[in-house]
Amino acid sequence: MTGRLLSALVLGLGVTGAAAAPNAKRTTSHSPQLKIISYKETPNGFRSSARGWNSFGIQANPLTLPSFKFDQEHVIEQCDHLVGLPGYDTCSLDSGWSVGDHGDEYGRILYDNTTFNIPALADHLHSKGLKLGVYVVPGAFLEDVNKTIIHTNTKIGDVCHGNEGLIRCIFDFTRPEAQLWHNSCADQFAKWKVDFVKLDFVTPGSPDNGQMLPPDGSGTVIAWHKAIKQTGRKMRLDISWKLDRTQKYFNIWNSNADSMRTDQDLNNSGQPSFVAWATVQRAFDNYRQWIVAGLQFFDHLNIYPDMDNLLVGNNATTSGITDAQRQTVMTHYIGAGANLILGSDLTHLDKFGLNLLTNKAAHDVADFTAQYPMQPRNPGTGGQDAKQLQAWIAGPAPNGKAVVVLANYGPDLGQGGFNGTSTDDEWVSASWADLGIKGTYSVHDVWNNKSLGKQKSGVKAKLGPGESVLLTLTRA
Ligand SMILES: *[C@@H]1O[C@H](CO)[C@@H](O)[C@H](O)[C@H]1NC(C)=O
Ligand SMILES: *[C@@H]1O[C@H](CO)[C@@H](O)[C@H](O)[C@H]1NC(C)=O
Ligand SMILES: *[C@@H]1O[C@H](CO)[C@@H](O)[C@H](O)[C@H]1NC(C)=O
Ligand SMILES: *[C@@H]1O[C@H](CO)[C@@H](O)[C@H](O)[C@H]1NC(C)=O
Ligand SMILES: *[C@@H]1O[C@H](CO)[C@@H](O)[C@H](O)[C@H]1NC(C)=O
Ligand SMILES: *[C@@H]1O[C@H](CO)[C@@H](O)[C@H](O)[C@H]1NC(C)=O
């Protein structure tokens, strides 16, 4: 733990006056009214985002753990560590666990039995109180078009045509048998005791990567949701990636999936580390865009954001970002109420990472933001645009509780969407008017476990590039 983190100066706006914090001097009388947005139950009945681990981080950056192989033994070695991380229960397999070019005799998705035994993996995880996640992409295999959909006389090729580039065909959702194929796969997953399904390459969104994805693959999301429902087993549906956020599609995602990716993949292009700060800046800004769209279309959301794997568990060298930045990442994922699906190497968590992941006070904040996501309210304006120095508020809930995040993202490294250039420590000041609230609040600095006392007008923090503070507010 660096001294830097512990010494971050956080004050109420009233304490030393506006002179020390130039931002606070700006008029805030024109700040827009705060629209409080909440999360309600998701389509498959969840009241908080998923927490656990996913294999993509190590798969995409194999140099972070060269001994890792994507198989049953190595996944178990990682996921058994979830037992020591209270609240994190889902062990999620990314691409590569299933047979890549054909299904079983009914064209249902098969696990690759040279590397995995999915029912045995599920049993192992469940015996430890954990859950299992699998990964799928839209369509049935081209190789399977002459196979009959189970309990029907219909061949897959009668209701699934063309080639979407991933050696699969595209279902015609006007045909009821298309739904029956999805049901047959979901039934199989339920029988194996799967708890979480990640559906990748959903369009509109999912840049095609040279594939031939259909312009509108939203029917697949609806079909997987119905298929999961009819199994009677509680499974989460997580959809990916870079999904269209216009009202029409946001509505479809919101009504059918439990979480949706807000951005591209987070990886470090094969480096011996998991992520770079520029990528994280982009992820924060994509969450900002997502929640701003959500505020525009909804009074409450039924879907949680998936900012992709949370890559903060390993030391700064392996994570690829500094300890202060790791804390800032954790703060933003918590603030967003986002999935907390770790991509780190769980066999080498460091002490700082362990605290980030298991800190009780931070978990309490996550329970709050599972109901009230943070939204941007910028210093000096209350605006929602991208800035180097940003403020966010979640809530307030009717009981007067709120969460505030103040951040200095540092200079924009090219993908962040803001125009920051300052490499200095900066005061980030948010008045109550900026945040859209009134009254007196008791303020607590969560990571530093430090009370800031009762504040009547706002809060400010002196933050270096990449630093942030996570504050809870309780109406006094
Ligand atoms: C990693 O990210 C880069 C840039 O976003 C992307 O081009 C590359 O395909 C990704 N690698 C993997 C394995 O996903
Ligand atoms: C593995 O799967 C193949 C089909 O992909 C099957 O022919 C074989 O019998 C299976 N082996 C075991 C041990 O289940
Ligand atoms: C499906 O059957 C048709 C007609 O018999 C045949 O031409 C085609 O090659 C078959 N496709 C596959 C993938 O087996
Ligand atoms: C950081 O963690 C990696 C394992 O992820 C370890 O090999 C390395 O020695 C650690 N480095 C430092 C500086 O502690
Ligand atoms: C960011 O900088 C560019 C180029 O200097 C400028 O055109 C643009 O208006 C700036 N945007 C904001 C939000 O300040
Ligand atoms: C926070 O500090 C208080 C005393 O101010 C202490 O009672 C409490 O245990 C601390 N919490 C944590 C999580 O360290």
Coordinates of C-alpha atoms and ligand atoms in Angstrom, one line a residue:
M1 CA 0.0 0.0 0.0
T2 CA 1.5 3.3 -1.0
G3 CA 1.6 6.4 1.3
R4 CA 0.3 8.3 -1.6
L5 CA -3.1 6.6 -1.4
L6 CA -3.5 7.0 2.3
S7 CA -2.5 10.7 2.2
A8 CA -5.0 11.8 -0.6
L9 CA -6.4 15.0 0.8
V10 CA -10.2 15.0 1.0
L11 CA -12.0 17.9 2.5
G12 CA -15.4 19.4 2.8
L13 CA -15.8 22.5 0.6
G14 CA -16.5 24.6 3.7
V15 CA -13.2 23.8 5.4
T16 CA -10.6 25.9 3.8
G17 CA -12.8 28.0 1.6
A18 CA -13.1 28.3 -2.1
A19 CA -9.7 29.9 -2.5
A20 CA -7.9 26.5 -2.2
A21 CA -10.3 25.0 -4.7
P22 CA -10.8 27.2 -7.7
N23 CA -13.5 24.9 -9.2
A24 CA -15.7 25.6 -6.2
K25 CA -15.8 29.3 -7.1
R26 CA -17.7 28.8 -10.3
T27 CA -21.4 29.4 -10.1
T28 CA -23.4 26.3 -9.8
S29 CA -26.8 27.8 -9.8
H30 CA -27.5 26.5 -13.3
S31 CA -26.8 22.9 -12.5
P32 CA -29.5 20.7 -13.9
Q33 CA -31.9 18.9 -11.6
L34 CA -30.7 15.4 -10.5
K35 CA -32.6 12.5 -12.0
I36 CA -32.1 9.7 -9.6
I37 CA -31.9 6.4 -11.5
S38 CA -32.2 2.9 -9.9
Y39 CA -31.6 -0.7 -10.8
K40 CA -34.6 -3.0 -10.4
E41 CA -34.9 -6.8 -10.8
T42 CA -33.3 -8.1 -14.0
P43 CA -35.2 -10.2 -16.6
N44 CA -33.9 -13.4 -15.0
G45 CA -34.6 -12.3 -11.5
F46 CA -31.4 -10.9 -10.1
R47 CA -31.0 -7.9 -7.8
S48 CA -27.3 -7.4 -8.0
S49 CA -24.6 -7.8 -10.6
A50 CA -22.5 -11.0 -11.1
R51 CA -19.3 -11.4 -9.1
G52 CA -16.7 -14.0 -9.8
W53 CA -13.9 -14.8 -12.3
N54 CA -13.7 -15.2 -16.0
S55 CA -10.9 -16.9 -18.0
F56 CA -10.5 -14.3 -20.7
G57 CA -8.0 -12.2 -18.9
I58 CA -5.4 -14.9 -18.8
Q59 CA -6.4 -16.4 -22.2
A60 CA -5.9 -13.0 -23.9
N61 CA -2.7 -12.3 -22.0
P62 CA -1.0 -15.7 -21.6
L63 CA 2.3 -14.2 -20.5
T64 CA 0.7 -13.1 -17.2
L65 CA 0.6 -16.8 -16.3
P66 CA 2.5 -19.0 -18.8
S67 CA 1.7 -22.2 -16.9
F68 CA -2.0 -21.7 -17.5
K69 CA -3.8 -24.0 -19.9
F70 CA -7.5 -23.5 -20.6
D71 CA -8.7 -26.8 -19.2
Q72 CA -10.6 -28.3 -16.2
E73 CA -7.6 -28.6 -13.9
H74 CA -6.3 -25.0 -14.4
V75 CA -9.7 -23.5 -14.2
I76 CA -10.4 -25.3 -11.0
E77 CA -7.0 -24.1 -9.7
Q78 CA -8.1 -20.5 -10.3
C79 CA -11.7 -20.8 -9.2
D80 CA -11.0 -22.6 -6.0
H81 CA -9.5 -19.2 -4.9
L82 CA -13.0 -17.7 -5.2
V83 CA -13.8 -19.4 -1.9
G84 CA -11.5 -17.0 -0.2
L85 CA -13.2 -14.0 -1.8
P86 CA -16.6 -13.7 -0.1
G87 CA -19.3 -12.6 -2.5
Y88 CA -17.5 -13.7 -5.6
D89 CA -19.0 -17.0 -6.7
T90 CA -19.2 -17.3 -10.4
C91 CA -16.5 -19.3 -12.3
S92 CA -17.0 -18.3 -15.9
L93 CA -15.4 -20.0 -18.9
D94 CA -14.7 -17.8 -21.9
S95 CA -14.4 -19.0 -25.5
G96 CA -12.8 -22.4 -26.1
W97 CA -14.6 -24.7 -23.6
S98 CA -17.0 -26.2 -26.3
V99 CA -16.4 -28.2 -29.5
G100 CA -15.7 -25.5 -32.1
D101 CA -17.2 -26.9 -35.3
H102 CA -20.2 -29.1 -34.5
G103 CA -22.8 -30.0 -31.9
D104 CA -24.2 -33.3 -30.7
E105 CA -26.7 -35.4 -32.7
Y106 CA -29.3 -32.7 -32.3
G107 CA -26.9 -29.9 -33.0
R108 CA -26.7 -28.9 -29.3
I109 CA -23.6 -27.3 -28.0
L110 CA -21.1 -29.9 -26.7
Y111 CA -18.3 -29.5 -24.3
D112 CA -14.8 -30.3 -25.5
N113 CA -14.2 -33.5 -23.6
T114 CA -10.5 -33.5 -24.2
T115 CA -10.2 -30.4 -21.9
F116 CA -13.5 -30.2 -19.9
N117 CA -16.1 -32.3 -18.2
I118 CA -18.7 -29.6 -17.6
P119 CA -21.1 -31.6 -15.3
A120 CA -18.1 -32.6 -13.1
L121 CA -16.9 -29.0 -13.1
A122 CA -20.3 -27.8 -12.1
D123 CA -20.5 -30.3 -9.3
H124 CA -17.0 -29.4 -8.1
L125 CA -17.9 -25.7 -8.0
H126 CA -21.3 -26.2 -6.4
S127 CA -19.7 -28.3 -3.7
K128 CA -17.7 -25.2 -2.7
G129 CA -20.7 -22.8 -2.9
L130 CA -19.6 -21.5 -6.3
K131 CA -21.4 -21.3 -9.7
L132 CA -20.4 -22.1 -13.3
G133 CA -20.5 -19.8 -16.3
V134 CA -20.2 -20.8 -20.0
Y135 CA -19.7 -18.9 -23.2
V136 CA -21.7 -19.1 -26.4
V137 CA -22.0 -17.2 -29.7
P138 CA -25.2 -16.8 -31.9
G139 CA -26.3 -19.5 -34.3
A140 CA -26.0 -23.2 -34.8
F141 CA -23.1 -24.9 -36.7
L142 CA -23.0 -25.0 -40.5
E143 CA -21.8 -28.5 -40.0
D144 CA -25.1 -29.4 -38.3
V145 CA -27.7 -28.1 -40.8
N146 CA -28.9 -31.7 -41.6
K147 CA -29.4 -32.6 -37.9
T148 CA -32.9 -32.6 -36.5
I149 CA -33.8 -30.2 -33.6
I150 CA -34.7 -32.4 -30.7
H151 CA -38.4 -33.3 -30.3
T152 CA -39.2 -32.0 -33.8
N153 CA -39.0 -33.2 -37.4
T154 CA -37.3 -30.0 -38.4
K155 CA -33.8 -29.8 -39.6
I156 CA -31.6 -27.0 -38.3
G157 CA -31.0 -26.0 -41.9
D158 CA -34.8 -25.4 -42.4
V159 CA -34.7 -22.6 -39.9
C160 CA -31.1 -21.4 -39.9
H161 CA -29.5 -20.0 -43.0
G162 CA -26.4 -18.3 -44.4
N163 CA -23.0 -18.0 -42.6
E164 CA -22.3 -15.4 -40.0
G165 CA -18.6 -15.9 -40.2
L166 CA -18.1 -17.9 -37.1
I167 CA -18.9 -21.1 -39.0
R168 CA -22.5 -20.9 -37.8
C169 CA -25.8 -20.1 -39.6
I170 CA -28.2 -17.3 -38.7
F171 CA -31.6 -18.4 -37.3
D172 CA -34.9 -17.2 -38.7
F173 CA -36.7 -16.2 -35.6
T174 CA -40.1 -16.1 -37.3
R175 CA -39.9 -19.9 -37.2
P176 CA -40.9 -21.4 -33.8
E177 CA -38.4 -24.3 -34.2
A178 CA -35.6 -21.7 -34.0
Q179 CA -36.7 -21.1 -30.4
L180 CA -36.8 -24.9 -29.8
W181 CA -33.1 -25.2 -30.8
H182 CA -32.2 -22.6 -28.2
N183 CA -34.4 -24.3 -25.6
S184 CA -32.6 -27.6 -26.3
C185 CA -29.2 -26.0 -25.6
A186 CA -30.5 -24.2 -22.5
D187 CA -32.0 -27.4 -21.3
Q188 CA -28.7 -29.1 -21.7
F189 CA -27.0 -26.3 -19.7
A190 CA -29.6 -26.6 -17.0
K191 CA -29.0 -30.4 -16.8
W192 CA -25.2 -29.7 -16.5
K193 CA -26.1 -27.2 -13.7
V194 CA -24.8 -24.1 -15.5
D195 CA -25.6 -20.8 -13.7
F196 CA -24.4 -18.1 -16.1
V197 CA -24.3 -17.8 -19.9
K198 CA -22.2 -15.2 -21.7
L199 CA -23.5 -14.6 -25.2
D200 CA -20.9 -12.9 -27.3
F201 CA -21.0 -11.3 -30.8
V202 CA -24.4 -9.8 -30.5
T203 CA -25.4 -7.2 -33.0
P204 CA -26.1 -4.3 -33.4
G205 CA -22.8 -3.7 -31.7
S206 CA -20.0 -6.3 -31.7
P207 CA -17.7 -4.9 -34.4
D208 CA -17.6 -7.7 -36.9
N209 CA -13.9 -8.5 -36.6
G210 CA -13.9 -9.5 -40.2
Q211 CA -16.9 -11.8 -39.6
M212 CA -20.2 -11.6 -41.4
L213 CA -22.4 -11.0 -38.5
P214 CA -26.0 -10.0 -39.3
P215 CA -26.9 -6.3 -38.9
D216 CA -29.5 -7.2 -36.2
G217 CA -28.8 -10.2 -34.0
S218 CA -31.1 -9.1 -31.2
G219 CA -33.4 -12.0 -31.9
T220 CA -30.7 -14.3 -30.4
V221 CA -30.8 -12.4 -27.1
I222 CA -34.6 -12.7 -26.9
A223 CA -34.4 -16.4 -27.8
W224 CA -31.7 -17.2 -25.2
H225 CA -33.7 -15.3 -22.6
K226 CA -36.9 -17.4 -23.4
A227 CA -34.8 -20.5 -23.5
I228 CA -33.3 -19.9 -20.1
K229 CA -36.7 -19.0 -18.6
Q230 CA -38.3 -22.2 -19.8
T231 CA -35.7 -24.4 -18.1
G232 CA -36.8 -23.2 -14.7
R233 CA -33.1 -23.0 -13.6
K234 CA -31.9 -19.6 -12.6
M235 CA -29.2 -18.6 -15.0
R236 CA -27.8 -15.2 -15.7
L237 CA -27.6 -14.0 -19.3
D238 CA -24.6 -11.6 -20.0
I239 CA -24.4 -10.2 -23.5
S240 CA -21.4 -8.8 -25.3
W241 CA -19.9 -6.6 -26.8
K242 CA -20.0 -2.8 -27.6
L243 CA -23.8 -3.1 -27.9
D244 CA -26.0 -0.6 -29.6
R245 CA -27.3 1.9 -27.1
T246 CA -30.0 3.5 -29.1
Q247 CA -33.4 3.4 -27.4
K248 CA -34.8 0.5 -29.5
Y249 CA -32.0 -1.9 -28.7
F250 CA -31.3 -0.7 -25.2
N251 CA -34.9 -1.6 -24.5
I252 CA -34.4 -5.1 -25.9
W253 CA -31.2 -5.7 -23.9
N254 CA -32.9 -4.3 -20.8
S255 CA -35.9 -6.6 -21.2
N256 CA -33.9 -9.8 -21.9
A257 CA -30.4 -9.8 -20.4
D258 CA -29.1 -9.5 -16.9
S259 CA -25.9 -7.6 -17.9
M260 CA -24.5 -6.1 -21.0
R261 CA -21.0 -5.1 -22.1
T262 CA -20.5 -1.4 -22.3
D263 CA -17.2 -1.6 -24.3
Q264 CA -14.6 -3.5 -26.1
D265 CA -12.6 -6.2 -24.5
L266 CA -10.1 -5.2 -21.8
N267 CA -6.8 -6.8 -22.5
N268 CA -3.2 -5.8 -23.0
S269 CA -2.6 -7.3 -26.4
G270 CA -0.5 -10.2 -25.2
Q271 CA 1.7 -8.3 -22.8
P272 CA 2.9 -9.9 -19.5
S273 CA 0.3 -7.7 -17.8
F274 CA -3.5 -7.5 -17.9
V275 CA -4.4 -3.9 -18.9
A276 CA -3.1 -0.4 -19.7
W277 CA -4.4 2.8 -18.2
A278 CA -5.5 4.1 -21.7
T279 CA -7.8 1.1 -22.0
V280 CA -9.2 1.8 -18.5
Q281 CA -9.9 5.4 -19.4
R282 CA -11.9 4.2 -22.3
A283 CA -13.9 1.8 -20.2
F284 CA -14.8 4.5 -17.7
D285 CA -15.9 6.8 -20.5
N286 CA -18.0 4.0 -22.0
Y287 CA -19.8 3.5 -18.7
R288 CA -20.4 7.3 -18.7
Q289 CA -22.0 7.1 -22.1
W290 CA -24.0 4.0 -21.1
I291 CA -25.5 5.5 -18.0
V292 CA -26.2 8.9 -19.8
A293 CA -28.1 6.9 -22.4
G294 CA -29.9 5.0 -19.6
L295 CA -30.9 8.2 -17.9
Q296 CA -32.3 9.4 -21.2
F297 CA -34.5 6.4 -21.8
F298 CA -35.4 4.9 -18.4
D299 CA -36.4 5.8 -14.9
H300 CA -35.0 2.5 -13.7
L301 CA -32.8 -0.1 -15.4
N302 CA -33.3 -3.8 -15.3
I303 CA -29.8 -4.6 -16.6
Y304 CA -26.4 -4.2 -15.0
P305 CA -23.4 -2.9 -16.9
D306 CA -20.5 -5.3 -17.7
M307 CA -17.4 -3.2 -18.1
D308 CA -15.5 -6.4 -18.9
N309 CA -13.2 -8.2 -16.6
L310 CA -12.0 -6.5 -13.5
L311 CA -8.2 -6.5 -13.7
V312 CA -7.1 -5.2 -10.3
G313 CA -6.2 -8.3 -8.2
N314 CA -2.5 -8.8 -9.1
N315 CA 0.4 -6.5 -8.2
A316 CA 0.9 -3.3 -10.2
T317 CA 3.4 -5.0 -12.5
T318 CA 1.1 -7.8 -13.4
S319 CA -2.1 -5.8 -13.4
G320 CA -0.4 -3.2 -15.7
I321 CA -1.6 -0.2 -13.7
T322 CA -0.4 1.4 -10.5
D323 CA -1.9 0.7 -7.1
A324 CA -3.7 4.1 -7.2
Q325 CA -5.1 3.2 -10.6
R326 CA -6.2 -0.3 -9.4
Q327 CA -8.1 1.4 -6.6
T328 CA -9.7 3.8 -9.1
V329 CA -10.8 0.9 -11.3
M330 CA -12.3 -0.9 -8.3
T331 CA -14.0 2.3 -7.3
H332 CA -15.6 2.9 -10.7
Y333 CA -16.8 -0.7 -11.1
I334 CA -18.4 -0.5 -7.7
G335 CA -19.8 2.9 -8.4
A336 CA -21.4 1.7 -11.6
G337 CA -22.9 -1.4 -9.9
A338 CA -21.1 -3.3 -12.7
N339 CA -20.4 -7.0 -12.8
L340 CA -17.4 -7.7 -10.6
I341 CA -16.0 -10.5 -12.7
L342 CA -12.3 -10.7 -12.1
G343 CA -9.9 -11.4 -14.9
S344 CA -6.8 -11.5 -12.7
D345 CA -4.7 -14.5 -11.9
L346 CA -6.4 -15.5 -8.6
T347 CA -3.4 -17.7 -7.6
H348 CA -1.2 -14.6 -7.3
L349 CA -3.4 -11.9 -5.7
D350 CA -1.4 -9.4 -3.7
K351 CA -2.3 -8.0 -0.3
F352 CA -3.4 -4.7 -1.8
G353 CA -5.6 -6.5 -4.4
L354 CA -7.1 -8.7 -1.7
N355 CA -8.2 -5.7 0.2
L356 CA -9.6 -4.0 -2.9
L357 CA -11.7 -7.1 -3.6
T358 CA -12.8 -8.0 -0.1
N359 CA -13.0 -4.7 1.8
K360 CA -16.2 -4.8 3.8
A361 CA -17.0 -1.1 3.6
A362 CA -16.5 -1.2 -0.2
H363 CA -18.8 -4.3 -0.4
D364 CA -21.5 -2.3 1.5
V365 CA -21.1 0.4 -1.2
A366 CA -21.5 -2.2 -3.9
D367 CA -24.7 -3.4 -2.3
F368 CA -25.9 0.2 -2.5
T369 CA -24.9 0.7 -6.1
A370 CA -26.6 -2.6 -7.0
Q371 CA -29.7 -0.4 -6.5
Y372 CA -28.4 3.1 -7.4
P373 CA -25.8 3.4 -10.1
M374 CA -23.5 6.4 -10.2
Q375 CA -24.0 9.1 -12.8
P376 CA -21.7 11.9 -13.9
R377 CA -22.2 15.3 -12.3
N378 CA -19.2 17.4 -13.3
P379 CA -17.4 19.9 -11.0
G380 CA -18.6 23.4 -11.6
T381 CA -21.5 22.5 -13.9
G382 CA -23.3 19.4 -12.9
G383 CA -22.9 18.3 -16.5
Q384 CA -22.5 14.8 -17.9
D385 CA -19.8 15.3 -20.4
A386 CA -16.4 13.7 -20.4
K387 CA -13.7 15.6 -18.3
Q388 CA -10.3 14.8 -16.9
L389 CA -11.7 15.9 -13.5
Q390 CA -15.0 14.2 -12.9
A391 CA -17.5 13.8 -10.1
W392 CA -20.2 11.1 -9.9
I393 CA -23.2 10.5 -7.6
A394 CA -25.2 7.4 -6.9
G395 CA -28.6 8.0 -5.3
P396 CA -29.5 9.6 -3.0
A397 CA -31.9 6.8 -1.8
P398 CA -35.1 7.9 -0.1
N399 CA -33.2 7.3 3.3
G400 CA -30.7 10.0 2.3
K401 CA -27.8 7.7 1.6
A402 CA -25.7 8.5 -1.5
V403 CA -22.3 7.6 -2.9
V404 CA -19.9 10.1 -4.4
V405 CA -16.8 9.5 -6.5
L406 CA -14.3 12.2 -7.3
A407 CA -11.6 11.4 -9.9
N408 CA -8.6 12.8 -11.8
Y409 CA -8.2 10.5 -14.9
G410 CA -4.9 12.2 -15.8
P411 CA -4.0 13.2 -19.4
D412 CA -6.2 11.6 -22.0
L413 CA -4.1 8.8 -23.6
G414 CA -6.1 8.8 -26.8
Q415 CA -9.2 6.7 -26.1
G416 CA -10.6 8.4 -23.0
G417 CA -12.9 10.8 -24.8
F418 CA -12.0 13.8 -22.6
N419 CA -9.4 16.5 -23.2
G420 CA -7.3 16.2 -20.2
T421 CA -3.6 17.3 -20.4
S422 CA -2.7 18.1 -16.7
T423 CA -0.1 15.8 -15.1
D424 CA -0.3 17.8 -11.8
D425 CA -2.2 17.0 -8.7
E426 CA -5.6 18.8 -9.1
W427 CA -8.4 19.7 -6.8
V428 CA -11.5 18.0 -7.8
S429 CA -14.4 19.9 -6.2
A430 CA -18.0 19.0 -6.3
S431 CA -20.5 21.3 -4.6
W432 CA -23.9 19.9 -3.5
A433 CA -25.4 21.9 -6.3
D434 CA -23.0 20.3 -8.8
L435 CA -24.1 16.9 -7.5
G436 CA -27.8 17.9 -7.5
I437 CA -28.4 17.6 -3.8
K438 CA -29.2 19.8 -0.9
G439 CA -28.7 19.7 2.9
T440 CA -26.2 18.5 5.4
Y441 CA -24.5 15.1 4.9
S442 CA -22.1 13.1 7.0
V443 CA -19.3 12.1 4.7
H444 CA -17.0 9.1 4.9
D445 CA -14.0 8.3 2.9
V446 CA -14.4 4.5 2.2
W447 CA -10.9 3.3 1.3
N448 CA -9.2 5.4 3.9
N449 CA -11.9 4.7 6.5
K450 CA -11.9 8.3 7.5
S451 CA -14.8 10.5 8.5
L452 CA -15.0 14.0 7.0
G453 CA -17.7 15.0 9.4
K454 CA -20.8 16.9 8.5
Q455 CA -20.7 18.9 5.3
K456 CA -23.1 21.5 4.2
S457 CA -21.9 22.6 0.8
G458 CA -19.8 19.9 -0.9
V459 CA -16.6 17.9 -1.0
K460 CA -13.2 18.2 -2.7
A461 CA -10.1 16.1 -3.0
K462 CA -6.6 16.8 -4.2
L463 CA -5.9 14.0 -6.7
G464 CA -2.9 13.0 -8.8
P465 CA -3.4 11.5 -12.3
G466 CA -5.3 8.2 -11.9
E467 CA -6.4 8.8 -8.4
S468 CA -9.9 9.0 -7.1
V469 CA -11.9 8.9 -3.8
L470 CA -15.0 6.9 -2.9
L471 CA -17.2 8.7 -0.4
T472 CA -20.5 7.7 1.3
L473 CA -22.9 10.4 2.2
T474 CA -25.5 10.0 4.9
R475 CA -28.1 12.8 5.3
A476 CA -27.5 14.4 8.7
Ligands
LIG1 C1 -6.8 -7.2 -27.3 O1 -7.1 -5.8 -27.5 C2 -6.7 -5.3 -28.8 C3 -7.0 -3.9 -28.8 O2 -8.3 -3.6 -28.2 C4 -7.4 -6.1 -29.9 O3 -7.0 -5.7 -31.1 C5 -7.0 -7.6 -29.7 O4 -7.7 -8.4 -30.7 C6 -7.3 -8.1 -28.3 N1 -6.8 -9.4 -28.1 C7 -7.6 -10.4 -27.8 C8 -7.0 -11.7 -27.6 O5 -8.8 -10.3 -27.5
LIG2 C1 -15.9 -37.2 -26.4 O1 -16.7 -36.6 -27.4 C2 -16.7 -37.3 -28.6 C3 -17.6 -36.5 -29.5 O2 -17.2 -35.2 -29.7 C4 -17.3 -38.7 -28.4 O3 -17.2 -39.4 -29.6 C5 -16.5 -39.4 -27.3 O4 -17.1 -40.6 -27.0 C6 -16.4 -38.6 -26.1 N1 -15.5 -39.2 -25.1 C7 -15.8 -39.3 -23.9 C8 -14.8 -39.9 -23.0 O5 -16.9 -38.9 -23.4
LIG3 C1 -26.7 -31.7 -45.9 O1 -27.5 -32.5 -46.8 C2 -27.4 -32.0 -48.1 C3 -28.3 -32.9 -48.9 O2 -28.1 -34.2 -48.7 C4 -25.9 -32.2 -48.6 O3 -25.8 -31.7 -49.9 C5 -25.1 -31.3 -47.7 O4 -23.7 -31.5 -48.0 C6 -25.3 -31.7 -46.2 N1 -24.5 -30.8 -45.4 C7 -23.8 -31.1 -44.4 C8 -23.0 -30.0 -43.6 O5 -23.7 -32.3 -44.0
LIG4 C1 4.1 -9.5 -9.0 O1 3.3 -10.6 -9.2 C2 3.9 -11.6 -10.0 C3 2.8 -12.7 -10.1 O2 1.6 -12.2 -10.7 C4 5.2 -12.1 -9.5 O3 5.7 -13.0 -10.4 C5 6.1 -10.9 -9.3 O4 7.3 -11.3 -8.7 C6 5.5 -9.8 -8.5 N1 6.3 -8.6 -8.6 C7 6.6 -7.9 -7.5 C8 7.4 -6.7 -7.8 O5 6.1 -8.1 -6.4
LIG5 C1 -11.1 19.0 -27.1 O1 -10.0 19.5 -27.8 C2 -10.3 19.6 -29.2 C3 -9.0 20.0 -29.9 O2 -8.3 20.9 -29.1 C4 -11.4 20.7 -29.3 O3 -11.7 20.8 -30.7 C5 -12.6 20.2 -28.5 O4 -13.6 21.2 -28.6 C6 -12.3 19.9 -27.1 N1 -13.4 19.3 -26.5 C7 -13.8 19.7 -25.2 C8 -14.9 18.9 -24.7 O5 -13.2 20.5 -24.5
LIG6 C1 -12.9 2.1 10.5 O1 -12.5 2.8 11.6 C2 -13.3 2.6 12.7 C3 -12.8 3.6 13.8 O2 -12.8 4.9 13.3 C4 -13.2 1.2 13.2 O3 -14.0 1.0 14.3 C5 -13.5 0.3 12.1 O4 -13.3 -1.1 12.4 C6 -12.7 0.6 10.8 N1 -13.2 -0.2 9.7 C7 -12.3 -0.9 8.9 C8 -13.0 -1.7 7.8 O5 -11.2 -0.9 9.1

